[in-house]
GROMACS .gro file of C-alpha atoms in nm:
model
  163
    1UNK     CA    1  -0.289  11.326   3.754
    2UNK     CA    2  -0.112  11.315   3.421
    3UNK     CA    3   0.229  11.159   3.490
    4UNK     CA    4   0.485  11.094   3.222
    5UNK     CA    5   0.591  10.745   3.117
    6UNK     CA    6   0.820  10.533   3.332
    7UNK     CA    7   1.189  10.574   3.265
    8UNK     CA    8   1.335  10.261   3.117
    9UNK     CA    9   1.688  10.141   3.167
   10UNK     CA   10   1.904   9.921   3.379
   11UNK     CA   11   1.793   9.807   3.720
   12UNK     CA   12   1.922  10.033   3.998
   13UNK     CA   13   2.083   9.883   4.307
   14UNK     CA   14   2.213  10.051   4.621
   15UNK     CA   15   2.571  10.066   4.494
   16UNK     CA   16   2.455  10.259   4.188
   17UNK     CA   17   2.354  10.556   4.404
   18UNK     CA   18   2.580  10.839   4.515
   19UNK     CA   19   2.504  11.125   4.755
   20UNK     CA   20   2.427  11.438   4.558
   21UNK     CA   21   2.267  11.256   4.265
   22UNK     CA   22   1.936  11.415   4.166
   23UNK     CA   23   1.661  11.236   3.976
   24UNK     CA   24   1.417  11.439   3.765
   25UNK     CA   25   1.082  11.274   3.834
   26UNK     CA   26   0.887  11.450   3.562
   27UNK     CA   27   0.561  11.631   3.619
   28UNK     CA   28   0.193  11.579   3.689
   29UNK     CA   29  -0.107  11.806   3.648
   30UNK     CA   30  -0.350  11.809   3.940
   31UNK     CA   31  -0.716  11.845   3.841
   32UNK     CA   32  -1.010  11.985   4.037
   33UNK     CA   33  -1.182  11.646   4.013
   34UNK     CA   34  -0.879  11.472   4.167
   35UNK     CA   35  -0.862  11.723   4.452
   36UNK     CA   36  -1.233  11.681   4.527
   37UNK     CA   37  -1.221  11.300   4.496
   38UNK     CA   38  -0.915  11.257   4.716
   39UNK     CA   39  -1.053  11.504   4.968
   40UNK     CA   40  -1.391  11.332   4.989
   41UNK     CA   41  -1.233  10.992   5.032
   42UNK     CA   42  -0.933  11.061   5.257
   43UNK     CA   43  -0.930  11.418   5.393
   44UNK     CA   44  -1.286  11.555   5.398
   45UNK     CA   45  -1.211  11.907   5.514
   46UNK     CA   46  -1.405  12.183   5.336
   47UNK     CA   47  -1.080  12.322   5.185
   48UNK     CA   48  -1.056  12.002   4.981
   49UNK     CA   49  -1.423  11.914   4.924
   50UNK     CA   50  -1.641  12.225   4.906
   51UNK     CA   51  -1.563  12.494   4.651
   52UNK     CA   52  -1.783  12.757   4.819
   53UNK     CA   53  -1.635  12.699   5.165
   54UNK     CA   54  -1.284  12.695   5.017
   55UNK     CA   55  -1.352  13.026   4.839
   56UNK     CA   56  -1.447  13.183   5.174
   57UNK     CA   57  -1.130  13.053   5.343
   58UNK     CA   58  -0.792  13.225   5.378
   59UNK     CA   59  -0.681  13.026   5.071
   60UNK     CA   60  -0.954  13.186   4.855
   61UNK     CA   61  -1.022  12.863   4.672
   62UNK     CA   62  -0.999  12.488   4.659
   63UNK     CA   63  -0.664  12.334   4.753
   64UNK     CA   64  -0.532  11.979   4.749
   65UNK     CA   65  -0.487  11.788   5.072
   66UNK     CA   66  -0.122  11.768   5.176
   67UNK     CA   67  -0.156  11.391   5.170
   68UNK     CA   68  -0.280  11.411   4.811
   69UNK     CA   69   0.031  11.613   4.728
   70UNK     CA   70   0.252  11.348   4.893
   71UNK     CA   71   0.071  11.084   4.682
   72UNK     CA   72   0.155  11.282   4.366
   73UNK     CA   73   0.524  11.281   4.464
   74UNK     CA   74   0.510  10.906   4.534
   75UNK     CA   75   0.354  10.836   4.194
   76UNK     CA   76   0.619  11.039   4.013
   77UNK     CA   77   0.892  10.866   4.215
   78UNK     CA   78   0.759  10.519   4.131
   79UNK     CA   79   0.720  10.598   3.763
   80UNK     CA   80   1.064  10.757   3.724
   81UNK     CA   81   1.284  10.558   3.963
   82UNK     CA   82   1.135  10.295   4.192
   83UNK     CA   83   0.976  10.091   3.912
   84UNK     CA   84   1.330  10.006   3.797
   85UNK     CA   85   1.496   9.993   4.137
   86UNK     CA   86   1.581   9.712   4.377
   87UNK     CA   87   1.383   9.873   4.658
   88UNK     CA   88   1.263   9.645   4.936
   89UNK     CA   89   1.046   9.885   5.136
   90UNK     CA   90   1.007  10.232   5.275
   91UNK     CA   91   1.147  10.273   5.628
   92UNK     CA   92   1.050  10.620   5.743
   93UNK     CA   93   0.960  10.974   5.656
   94UNK     CA   94   1.163  11.185   5.895
   95UNK     CA   95   1.054  11.525   5.769
   96UNK     CA   96   0.747  11.634   5.576
   97UNK     CA   97   0.684  11.998   5.495
   98UNK     CA   98   0.392  12.134   5.300
   99UNK     CA   99   0.524  12.472   5.186
  100UNK     CA  100   0.250  12.612   4.962
  101UNK     CA  101  -0.101  12.516   4.854
  102UNK     CA  102  -0.164  12.308   4.543
  103UNK     CA  103  -0.456  12.432   4.336
  104UNK     CA  104  -0.663  12.284   4.053
  105UNK     CA  105  -0.465  12.296   3.729
  106UNK     CA  106  -0.123  12.317   3.897
  107UNK     CA  107   0.152  12.125   3.720
  108UNK     CA  108   0.389  11.980   3.978
  109UNK     CA  109   0.749  11.883   3.896
  110UNK     CA  110   0.931  11.639   4.118
  111UNK     CA  111   1.289  11.569   4.211
  112UNK     CA  112   1.460  11.320   4.438
  113UNK     CA  113   1.810  11.379   4.572
  114UNK     CA  114   2.019  11.101   4.724
  115UNK     CA  115   2.153  11.223   5.059
  116UNK     CA  116   2.318  10.910   5.199
  117UNK     CA  117   2.369  10.541   5.124
  118UNK     CA  118   2.447  10.324   5.430
  119UNK     CA  119   2.536   9.960   5.354
  120UNK     CA  120   2.423   9.706   5.614
  121UNK     CA  121   2.569   9.368   5.703
  122UNK     CA  122   2.261   9.180   5.578
  123UNK     CA  123   2.320   9.259   5.209
  124UNK     CA  124   2.093   9.562   5.204
  125UNK     CA  125   2.148   9.936   5.228
  126UNK     CA  126   1.953  10.223   5.378
  127UNK     CA  127   1.913  10.510   5.131
  128UNK     CA  128   1.822  10.850   5.272
  129UNK     CA  129   1.676  11.090   5.018
  130UNK     CA  130   1.498  11.422   4.980
  131UNK     CA  131   1.192  11.452   4.761
  132UNK     CA  132   1.049  11.782   4.642
  133UNK     CA  133   0.763  11.917   4.434
  134UNK     CA  134   0.751  12.261   4.276
  135UNK     CA  135   0.462  12.421   4.092
  136UNK     CA  136   0.469  12.588   3.751
  137UNK     CA  137   0.592  12.914   3.906
  138UNK     CA  138   0.889  12.734   4.061
  139UNK     CA  139   0.747  12.762   4.414
  140UNK     CA  140   0.838  12.473   4.641
  141UNK     CA  141   0.506  12.319   4.749
  142UNK     CA  142   0.627  12.006   4.927
  143UNK     CA  143   0.950  11.855   5.053
  144UNK     CA  144   1.021  11.545   5.251
  145UNK     CA  145   1.313  11.340   5.370
  146UNK     CA  146   1.291  10.970   5.417
  147UNK     CA  147   1.464  10.637   5.411
  148UNK     CA  148   1.415  10.330   5.196
  149UNK     CA  149   1.572   9.987   5.216
  150UNK     CA  150   1.747   9.873   4.896
  151UNK     CA  151   1.904   9.550   4.774
  152UNK     CA  152   2.266   9.526   4.669
  153UNK     CA  153   2.343   9.387   4.325
  154UNK     CA  154   2.352   9.007   4.336
  155UNK     CA  155   2.694   8.846   4.282
  156UNK     CA  156   2.757   8.821   3.908
  157UNK     CA  157   2.470   9.065   3.843
  158UNK     CA  158   2.486   9.297   3.546
  159UNK     CA  159   2.650   9.630   3.612
  160UNK     CA  160   2.416   9.923   3.638
  161UNK     CA  161   2.544  10.275   3.628
  162UNK     CA  162   2.639  10.504   3.908
  163UNK     CA  163   2.398  10.795   3.948
   0.00000   0.00000   0.00000
């Protein structure tokens, strides 16, 4: 996967996020070798590991495991947002939809939209978001909704920027 460089900037805290904000996560190219390697290690179905069997399938060729595709979205998300965010942990994935196959050579572009920010009494906030990947043709290949737990800015902490 060829992901772009991490976005630099101020540290993001829960209060910097607003529903409706959309982060461009950049893009990643998925190679045949990555599809085969991930498939062999984590999802050894013939669609992901055997080019001849995949060619004889309804997909007419090798496709990435859905879990590989989720991993691509996670990598883009970390590089573009979470590496500079006060995220404590993931809480849940409430919806995961694999909409179209990912094939060798596909370039996937990711986005993350903030859906809700719920402050909690313990100084944290639950952030609900929607992540999506589209291929070079603009076809939605994956979407998910989930929740992460974020820190609030410490008292006296430097102001970030609302996104």
